[in-house]
């Protein structure tokens, strides 16, 4: 009878205590971050005691929290640990109730020193749901809360990872060397989930895009074409349907869980010497949206979870960089720790932060090596340059009054002294949160060509948005659905096709050809990749002239917005070039002999490779 009772007790305990998740589900041997905290989730597991006998792996501590469905287990993986499966026994009163395998994997060769994106690259921004539907079978899956409806501008359209793979040759042909996808992590929300910024599982690719293995295959196929993959990281928030939001480990897992107060969006409070602590917290601790809980990175368990997750994706998939969303909305001390930890693990890694501001001081505050008056130091290598795109649109749209409209650009770039490394800024004409550049330029093809030339030759790392090469426009300015329209030919039966040229207008074909020639030329222009920048104050002739130069190459860029041809006096640029010189037109290949003056055609861009 006693044996039966004990057996029933063991069976009952086994039924009650169930482990559904261990995150991360594996790690790698030889990491600098070799002490990690596992989030263990299941039914009534708090009384379980984890142990392991795997050589080189030790359990440092086990933390119980308010919710009995969680354990946080910190393990240490010695540098000389062998690759294999570490068995973790979860015991109760000395008896093993559950055993879980924890794989310890070998790192990719030279993983720590992986190459990242830099000035030599051009980045393509893709919103996967709107790019191409390579596998219609995954459009509507059991368990997905939102179904595909291509007629709904705010709904899911069915684009996926296979669609991106199918178009890699086209992407390569345009001159791209990096791809940044908006988040691919699972967003199993009831509606408006296509954008990807309300994750419901940070460790899982959304099944409507494919599988984790599909994403890894995308990375591998892109590498065959010398294209890297940049992962869109969201540290500030997640979606309401996340399991650890519906069943939180502890109350302070997120900020203001009871009131769900929205952020005040006043990013200036972080630098404001007069701002109250209440207003600062109102920015960082408020929810970005009512469906997006604000993660509390001040909680050390949450901080570890986020840091480990981003490193896990680098090792798992073979990433070449990060773009971090809503950067300054997260806790600033955590941001310093996160960026520092990533760079310690991957010294060459580039991370660009989204600080959506046109105020240079606010953006520069976060860049690595910035000497801030409050002593704060972040380790973020790159920022998104929102000021440049606004200044460019103003310069091209405004009428010439008493001074050149190019001075919007000239004055803006004059603020670069505030950045420790302005060459490592991400520059872009538009993105998924902005109106399309062709629409912003009032559908002026000449001005669009001037803009593209500037982005191909300016300091920084250019990022273009899918469809820019085809003069994408939007019927409803300010509307996200129209900012994120479907890629031409991404769906069977489309009336237009970017790859084959079917249905494209003459203007679209012209733009595509210009774009392709421009950015493929950029691949060989070392002065653009690593050269210095010098520009000249624009005069009333509405021309903007600047040079890019290094020890082996000198490039002169002339942007003429004027309706008439202009004549430039070369004496103006005598500190860079003599009045008489020979050059080659970078795009046409035409040889040009300059003797004192240079005529530039109206509404045109000229890139001269000085001989």
XYZ file of C-alpha atoms in Angstrom:
611
model
C 0.000 0.000 0.000
C 2.869 2.345 0.889
C 4.557 1.691 -2.483
C 1.303 2.450 -4.319
C 0.915 5.739 -2.418
C 4.469 6.830 -3.278
C 3.925 5.859 -6.920
C 0.700 7.851 -7.090
C 2.454 10.836 -5.486
C 5.199 10.715 -8.104
C 2.654 10.403 -10.937
C 0.550 13.272 -9.547
C 3.597 15.510 -9.165
C 4.724 14.681 -12.700
C 1.303 15.644 -14.069
C 1.191 18.867 -12.104
C 4.743 19.983 -12.873
C 5.177 20.463 -16.618
C 7.879 22.436 -18.395
C 6.647 24.038 -21.603
C 9.586 26.317 -22.392
C 13.253 26.856 -21.633
C 14.572 30.087 -23.138
C 17.063 30.235 -24.629
C 16.652 26.610 -25.718
C 20.399 26.231 -26.354
C 23.689 28.115 -26.157
C 27.149 28.003 -27.699
C 30.503 26.967 -26.279
C 33.225 29.600 -26.298
C 31.069 32.689 -25.818
C 32.218 35.639 -23.745
C 28.699 35.681 -22.368
C 29.074 32.222 -20.865
C 26.882 32.767 -17.803
C 23.261 32.939 -18.869
C 19.900 32.892 -17.131
C 17.371 30.404 -18.421
C 13.712 31.337 -18.270
C 11.915 28.088 -17.410
C 8.152 28.169 -17.854
C 5.535 25.533 -17.122
C 2.755 24.504 -14.837
C 3.544 24.688 -11.115
C 7.311 24.283 -11.453
C 8.529 26.604 -8.714
C 9.364 23.841 -6.258
C 11.548 21.957 -8.721
C 15.300 21.992 -8.171
C 17.455 21.887 -11.316
C 20.734 19.965 -11.328
C 23.177 18.850 -13.996
C 26.181 16.567 -14.139
C 27.430 17.744 -17.541
C 31.148 18.482 -17.285
C 31.886 22.202 -17.590
C 28.307 23.272 -16.867
C 27.337 24.422 -13.407
C 24.161 25.854 -11.967
C 25.018 29.132 -10.278
C 21.635 29.938 -8.777
C 17.926 29.283 -9.077
C 15.499 32.152 -8.551
C 11.837 31.776 -7.643
C 9.466 34.620 -8.462
C 5.891 35.599 -7.639
C 4.363 33.324 -10.251
C 4.817 29.580 -9.471
C 4.896 28.829 -13.208
C 8.403 30.283 -13.557
C 11.948 29.454 -12.544
C 15.002 31.466 -13.537
C 18.080 29.243 -13.623
C 21.509 30.793 -14.054
C 24.114 28.443 -15.524
C 27.812 28.855 -16.225
C 29.441 27.242 -19.252
C 33.205 26.874 -18.838
C 35.356 27.829 -21.863
C 36.644 24.275 -22.325
C 33.194 22.649 -22.200
C 32.639 20.081 -24.928
C 29.890 20.418 -27.501
C 26.943 18.173 -26.702
C 23.633 17.941 -24.855
C 23.675 18.885 -21.218
C 20.892 17.106 -19.367
C 19.177 19.220 -16.736
C 17.288 17.209 -14.143
C 14.464 18.963 -12.356
C 14.012 17.308 -8.999
C 11.555 17.436 -6.157
C 12.601 16.133 -2.752
C 15.568 14.428 -4.370
C 13.560 12.659 -7.068
C 13.917 13.556 -10.741
C 10.532 14.673 -11.997
C 11.521 16.063 -15.434
C 14.706 15.877 -17.535
C 15.407 18.365 -20.310
C 18.212 18.445 -22.852
C 20.082 21.724 -23.206
C 22.196 21.626 -26.400
C 25.653 23.220 -26.292
C 26.651 24.006 -29.872
C 29.866 24.843 -31.706
C 30.132 28.413 -32.927
C 30.498 29.354 -36.563
C 34.162 29.750 -37.532
C 35.458 33.204 -36.505
C 31.979 34.128 -35.274
C 33.220 36.729 -32.811
C 34.970 38.684 -35.570
C 32.136 38.516 -38.085
C 31.956 41.312 -40.624
C 29.134 43.779 -40.156
C 27.530 46.465 -42.298
C 29.551 49.615 -42.954
C 29.978 52.588 -45.321
C 30.766 50.266 -48.212
C 27.241 48.825 -48.045
C 23.839 49.814 -49.361
C 20.955 48.454 -47.281
C 17.565 47.406 -48.612
C 14.667 47.813 -46.171
C 11.922 45.226 -46.664
C 8.584 44.851 -44.926
C 8.266 41.068 -45.411
C 4.453 40.860 -45.377
C 4.303 43.359 -48.257
C 7.242 42.182 -50.370
C 6.528 38.843 -52.040
C 4.367 35.801 -51.362
C 6.651 32.864 -52.099
C 4.553 30.293 -50.241
C 0.779 30.940 -50.304
C 0.235 27.828 -48.170
C 1.419 29.680 -45.036
C -0.891 32.685 -45.479
C -3.560 31.309 -43.131
C -2.495 28.800 -40.517
C -4.339 27.149 -37.608
C -3.774 29.189 -34.464
C -3.069 32.450 -36.321
C -5.360 35.110 -34.900
C -5.289 37.282 -38.013
C -5.899 35.911 -41.491
C -4.551 37.260 -44.759
C -6.618 39.875 -46.568
C -4.748 41.650 -49.312
C -7.639 44.073 -49.826
C -7.133 45.458 -46.299
C -4.431 48.112 -46.247
C -3.939 47.465 -42.505
C -4.144 43.685 -42.730
C -1.802 40.852 -43.603
C -1.089 40.385 -47.301
C 0.906 37.160 -47.247
C 4.513 38.101 -48.029
C 7.057 35.717 -46.541
C 10.684 34.598 -46.329
C 10.439 32.439 -49.440
C 9.303 35.523 -51.350
C 12.494 37.330 -50.320
C 14.628 34.322 -51.304
C 12.932 34.226 -54.709
C 13.932 37.855 -55.326
C 17.524 37.798 -54.085
C 18.939 37.972 -57.610
C 16.870 41.087 -58.312
C 17.985 42.628 -55.011
C 21.620 41.911 -55.858
C 21.219 43.379 -59.366
C 20.194 46.751 -57.881
C 23.492 47.034 -56.006
C 22.344 46.079 -52.513
C 24.775 44.373 -50.150
C 22.625 44.201 -46.988
C 18.961 43.499 -46.219
C 17.120 44.849 -43.203
C 13.751 43.173 -42.714
C 11.236 44.688 -40.341
C 10.725 42.175 -37.483
C 10.154 38.563 -38.491
C 9.436 37.327 -34.959
C 6.002 35.899 -34.297
C 3.297 38.575 -34.001
C 0.198 36.533 -33.241
C -2.072 39.474 -32.533
C -5.788 39.695 -33.435
C -5.331 42.578 -35.884
C -2.797 45.002 -37.376
C 0.016 42.504 -36.845
C 1.746 42.585 -40.245
C 4.298 45.233 -39.249
C 6.042 42.911 -36.774
C 6.600 45.311 -33.871
C 4.281 43.549 -31.388
C 6.128 40.275 -30.862
C 4.448 37.320 -29.210
C 7.552 35.105 -29.273
C 11.031 36.606 -29.510
C 12.571 33.211 -30.275
C 10.279 32.180 -33.118
C 9.822 33.320 -36.712
C 6.167 34.039 -37.400
C 4.811 30.881 -39.110
C 3.155 33.053 -41.759
C 6.676 34.052 -42.825
C 8.103 30.546 -42.478
C 10.223 28.775 -39.886
C 13.423 29.538 -38.038
C 15.167 27.223 -40.500
C 13.678 29.178 -43.416
C 15.201 32.354 -42.025
C 18.569 30.676 -41.639
C 18.269 29.538 -45.266
C 17.556 33.134 -46.328
C 20.758 34.254 -44.593
C 22.741 31.521 -46.334
C 21.272 32.242 -49.773
C 21.913 35.963 -49.320
C 25.537 35.314 -48.335
C 26.045 33.452 -51.617
C 25.288 36.794 -53.270
C 27.498 38.791 -50.868
C 24.458 40.167 -49.051
C 24.259 40.311 -45.251
C 21.141 40.209 -43.057
C 20.356 42.833 -40.430
C 17.926 41.843 -37.643
C 15.326 44.351 -36.441
C 15.482 44.278 -32.635
C 12.659 45.504 -30.390
C 13.777 45.938 -26.783
C 11.154 48.384 -25.602
C 7.901 46.488 -26.014
C 6.116 43.351 -27.192
C 2.545 42.287 -27.981
C -0.289 41.674 -25.517
C -0.629 38.057 -26.660
C 2.885 37.106 -25.481
C 2.685 34.195 -23.044
C 4.794 36.040 -20.470
C 2.412 38.990 -20.638
C -0.752 36.923 -20.288
C 0.899 35.050 -17.409
C 3.560 37.408 -16.048
C 6.424 36.102 -13.891
C 6.148 39.114 -11.590
C 4.316 42.399 -11.489
C 7.320 44.520 -12.469
C 8.004 42.424 -15.587
C 6.477 45.365 -17.471
C 6.052 49.026 -16.598
C 2.721 50.406 -15.320
C 0.844 47.114 -15.847
C -2.271 48.331 -14.028
C -2.812 51.692 -15.739
C -1.176 50.840 -19.105
C -0.381 54.536 -19.433
C 0.873 55.525 -22.876
C 4.309 57.113 -23.280
C 4.373 60.904 -23.547
C 6.819 60.563 -26.504
C 8.842 63.489 -25.099
C 12.334 62.166 -25.815
C 13.786 65.603 -25.010
C 13.110 64.927 -21.308
C 16.131 62.603 -21.144
C 18.492 65.526 -21.826
C 16.386 68.308 -20.350
C 18.094 69.721 -17.208
C 14.731 71.040 -16.033
C 12.619 67.939 -16.637
C 11.021 66.188 -13.677
C 11.669 62.522 -12.950
C 7.966 61.964 -13.459
C 8.129 63.302 -17.013
C 11.267 61.282 -17.789
C 9.538 58.122 -16.619
C 6.495 59.188 -18.585
C 8.657 58.808 -21.679
C 10.583 55.601 -20.955
C 8.054 53.734 -18.817
C 4.868 54.445 -20.766
C 3.394 51.953 -23.218
C 4.163 52.689 -26.869
C 0.649 51.553 -27.720
C -2.261 50.080 -25.798
C -1.508 46.696 -27.393
C 2.247 46.912 -26.753
C 3.257 46.412 -23.096
C 6.328 48.363 -22.062
C 9.033 45.894 -21.022
C 10.828 46.791 -17.786
C 14.524 46.513 -18.553
C 15.309 47.676 -14.992
C 14.230 44.198 -13.924
C 17.521 42.225 -14.163
C 15.740 39.061 -15.298
C 14.060 40.921 -18.150
C 17.374 42.567 -19.036
C 19.133 39.194 -19.232
C 16.312 37.750 -21.308
C 16.556 40.516 -23.924
C 20.355 40.534 -24.113
C 20.531 36.767 -24.505
C 17.804 36.735 -27.132
C 19.586 39.182 -29.428
C 22.896 37.334 -29.136
C 21.089 34.027 -29.737
C 19.828 35.248 -33.124
C 23.323 36.355 -34.194
C 24.756 32.905 -33.513
C 21.743 30.924 -34.694
C 21.205 32.649 -38.029
C 24.575 34.268 -38.798
C 23.482 37.908 -38.740
C 25.564 40.857 -39.927
C 24.051 43.600 -37.772
C 21.167 45.016 -35.754
C 18.696 47.814 -36.294
C 17.176 48.635 -32.899
C 13.627 50.005 -32.853
C 12.433 52.940 -30.670
C 15.900 53.073 -29.142
C 15.659 55.703 -26.397
C 12.259 54.525 -25.149
C 14.007 51.723 -23.233
C 15.820 52.215 -19.920
C 19.021 54.140 -20.647
C 21.230 52.174 -18.241
C 20.036 48.967 -19.854
C 20.780 50.376 -23.306
C 24.363 51.059 -22.260
C 24.670 47.500 -20.935
C 23.034 45.938 -24.003
C 25.205 47.764 -26.543
C 28.367 47.138 -24.498
C 27.614 43.415 -24.170
C 26.970 43.030 -27.913
C 30.214 44.785 -28.831
C 32.193 42.761 -26.304
C 30.885 39.595 -27.955
C 31.257 40.937 -31.526
C 33.804 43.788 -31.669
C 33.121 44.535 -35.376
C 29.351 44.451 -35.053
C 27.349 47.462 -36.187
C 24.094 48.461 -34.509
C 21.958 51.335 -35.731
C 19.461 52.823 -33.322
C 16.189 54.422 -34.311
C 16.111 57.784 -32.573
C 13.358 59.476 -34.558
C 14.314 63.101 -34.100
C 15.495 65.987 -36.219
C 17.394 67.493 -33.275
C 21.059 66.606 -33.699
C 21.912 66.868 -30.004
C 19.296 64.283 -29.059
C 20.491 61.763 -31.646
C 24.202 62.301 -30.944
C 23.680 61.678 -27.225
C 23.561 57.923 -27.812
C 26.530 57.360 -30.090
C 29.555 55.471 -28.836
C 32.359 57.726 -27.506
C 30.067 60.738 -27.102
C 31.177 62.927 -24.168
C 27.871 63.900 -22.578
C 27.542 66.621 -19.962
C 25.723 64.223 -17.617
C 28.488 61.619 -17.906
C 26.234 59.055 -19.560
C 27.911 56.731 -22.033
C 26.167 54.434 -24.457
C 27.984 52.087 -26.850
C 25.651 52.404 -29.824
C 27.788 52.609 -32.992
C 25.250 54.151 -35.393
C 22.116 56.334 -35.448
C 19.461 56.917 -38.093
C 19.868 60.384 -39.627
C 16.301 61.691 -39.768
C 17.454 65.300 -40.104
C 19.122 64.706 -43.477
C 16.009 63.418 -45.218
C 13.889 66.333 -44.022
C 16.534 68.854 -45.044
C 16.836 67.257 -48.467
C 13.094 67.402 -49.113
C 13.040 71.056 -48.063
C 15.995 71.833 -50.305
C 14.432 70.213 -53.362
C 10.860 71.426 -52.850
C 11.457 75.014 -51.748
C 11.732 77.874 -54.204
C 14.911 79.889 -54.503
C 14.414 83.129 -52.588
C 17.329 85.240 -51.433
C 19.655 82.287 -50.784
C 20.207 78.816 -52.191
C 17.717 76.241 -50.970
C 20.632 73.764 -50.704
C 21.646 75.606 -47.541
C 19.162 73.415 -45.648
C 21.531 70.526 -46.368
C 24.669 72.588 -45.848
C 23.622 73.832 -42.413
C 22.371 70.427 -41.347
C 25.634 68.686 -42.176
C 27.416 71.456 -40.304
C 26.026 69.882 -37.117
C 28.047 66.693 -37.673
C 30.611 67.845 -35.137
C 28.199 66.699 -32.456
C 28.570 63.055 -33.516
C 31.725 61.162 -32.520
C 31.437 59.272 -35.822
C 29.170 60.953 -38.400
C 30.452 58.604 -41.101
C 28.635 55.754 -39.359
C 25.178 57.312 -39.560
C 22.411 55.546 -41.469
C 21.107 57.858 -44.200
C 17.812 57.250 -45.995
C 15.273 59.080 -48.163
C 12.354 57.293 -46.507
C 11.322 54.148 -44.639
C 8.232 52.252 -43.506
C 7.255 55.025 -41.070
C 7.565 57.876 -43.577
C 5.832 58.933 -46.752
C 7.497 57.708 -49.924
C 10.291 59.972 -51.149
C 8.869 60.303 -54.666
C 5.595 61.581 -53.219
C 7.425 63.918 -50.848
C 9.302 65.304 -53.862
C 5.968 66.022 -55.583
C 6.560 63.320 -58.203
C 9.463 65.197 -59.761
C 11.767 62.678 -61.464
C 14.659 65.131 -61.844
C 14.569 65.923 -58.146
C 14.335 62.205 -57.336
C 17.548 61.627 -59.335
C 19.270 64.420 -57.429
C 18.168 62.829 -54.157
C 19.376 59.353 -55.164
C 22.735 60.764 -56.222
C 23.128 62.524 -52.901
C 22.361 59.341 -50.948
C 24.782 57.330 -53.078
C 27.652 59.774 -52.478
C 26.979 61.350 -49.068
C 28.815 60.453 -45.854
C 27.121 57.624 -43.993
C 25.505 54.300 -44.896
C 22.620 54.521 -47.384
C 19.428 52.581 -46.720
C 16.765 52.422 -49.401
C 13.188 51.191 -49.124
C 11.842 48.532 -51.481
C 10.096 50.170 -54.435
C 12.149 53.379 -54.267
C 13.845 52.280 -57.483
C 10.380 52.183 -59.097
C 9.196 55.617 -57.975
C 6.690 54.218 -55.506
C 4.153 56.887 -54.623
C 1.229 56.916 -52.231
C -2.317 58.022 -52.789
C -2.834 58.876 -49.114
C 0.077 60.773 -47.522
C 0.465 59.929 -43.844
C -1.191 56.535 -44.268
C 0.918 53.552 -43.146
C -0.874 51.112 -45.428
C 0.071 53.189 -48.468
C 3.620 53.638 -47.226
C 3.850 49.847 -47.157
C 2.250 48.837 -50.436
C 2.990 45.490 -52.073
C 6.084 44.954 -54.184
C 5.317 44.804 -57.906
C 5.164 41.178 -58.990
C 5.366 39.768 -55.491
C 2.000 38.040 -55.952
C 0.898 35.825 -58.797
C -1.287 37.718 -61.220
C 0.065 41.206 -60.379
C -0.393 43.642 -63.257
C 3.114 45.042 -62.734
C 6.360 43.176 -62.151
C 9.585 44.824 -61.007
C 11.761 41.903 -62.077
C 10.406 41.281 -65.582
C 9.402 44.870 -66.311
C 5.822 43.891 -67.064
C 3.449 46.845 -66.803
C 6.101 49.373 -65.750
C 5.808 52.916 -67.077
C 8.609 54.538 -69.059
C 9.450 56.722 -66.056
C 9.640 53.682 -63.761
C 11.933 51.865 -66.190
C 14.122 54.968 -66.457
C 14.309 55.305 -62.670
C 15.101 51.628 -62.173
C 17.933 51.811 -64.703
C 19.358 54.989 -63.127
C 19.145 53.515 -59.620
C 20.820 50.257 -60.665
C 23.685 52.012 -62.429
C 24.219 54.460 -59.559
C 24.384 51.971 -56.718
C 26.377 49.371 -58.604
C 28.937 52.081 -59.373
C 29.031 52.883 -55.662
C 30.329 49.380 -54.916
C 33.689 50.301 -56.503
C 33.988 53.863 -55.185
C 36.416 53.608 -52.273
C 36.354 57.364 -51.676
C 32.643 57.006 -50.902
C 33.272 54.025 -48.609
C 36.061 55.479 -46.481
C 36.865 58.932 -47.807
C 36.644 62.346 -46.228
C 33.892 64.822 -47.017
C 34.166 68.499 -47.926
C 31.346 70.685 -49.175
C 31.093 74.261 -50.448
C 28.530 76.838 -49.407
C 25.785 76.794 -52.056
C 25.317 79.975 -54.044
C 22.144 81.394 -55.558
C 22.688 79.321 -58.708
C 21.099 76.467 -56.734
C 24.014 74.083 -57.124
C 25.502 72.039 -54.303
C 29.085 70.876 -54.715
C 31.049 68.517 -52.507
C 34.023 66.179 -52.644
C 34.680 62.683 -51.353
C 38.353 61.759 -51.255
C 40.937 59.385 -49.839
C 44.572 58.628 -50.682
C 43.725 56.851 -53.919
C 40.540 58.484 -55.244
C 38.909 61.904 -55.479
C 35.274 62.366 -56.468
C 33.485 65.643 -57.186
C 29.691 65.675 -56.868
C 27.615 68.475 -58.421
C 23.872 68.672 -57.825
C 22.229 71.277 -60.049
C 18.623 72.009 -59.138
C 18.461 74.997 -61.506
C 16.111 75.004 -64.488
C 18.969 76.273 -66.626
C 22.495 75.085 -67.216
C 25.071 76.658 -64.949
C 28.752 77.418 -65.299
C 31.014 76.719 -62.344
C 34.238 78.657 -61.862
C 36.871 76.106 -60.819
C 38.783 78.734 -58.833
C 36.108 78.275 -56.166
C 37.376 74.742 -55.541
C 41.108 75.358 -55.847
C 41.857 73.920 -52.423
C 40.597 70.562 -53.748
C 41.400 70.613 -57.486
C 43.315 72.785 -59.971
C 41.334 74.907 -62.414
C 42.358 72.617 -65.262
C 41.911 68.872 -64.832
C 40.688 65.685 -66.480
C 37.862 63.582 -65.116
C 35.435 60.811 -65.982
C 31.680 60.998 -65.642
C 31.113 58.099 -63.227
C 27.768 57.043 -64.704
C 28.198 57.656 -68.441
C 31.905 56.849 -68.600
C 32.456 59.981 -70.703
C 35.856 61.658 -70.458
C 35.696 65.323 -69.469
C 38.435 67.966 -69.843
C 37.909 70.952 -67.576
C 39.665 74.244 -68.365
C 38.806 76.860 -65.786
C 35.047 76.436 -65.965
C 32.552 73.591 -66.059
C 29.075 73.626 -67.569
C 26.441 71.536 -65.805
C 23.150 70.659 -67.475
C 19.896 71.847 -65.851
C 18.180 69.651 -63.285
C 21.039 67.160 -63.258
C 23.555 65.405 -61.053
C 27.158 64.990 -62.067
C 29.643 62.617 -60.414
C 33.206 63.207 -61.568
C 36.074 60.840 -60.869
C 39.065 63.179 -60.861
C 42.154 61.850 -62.643
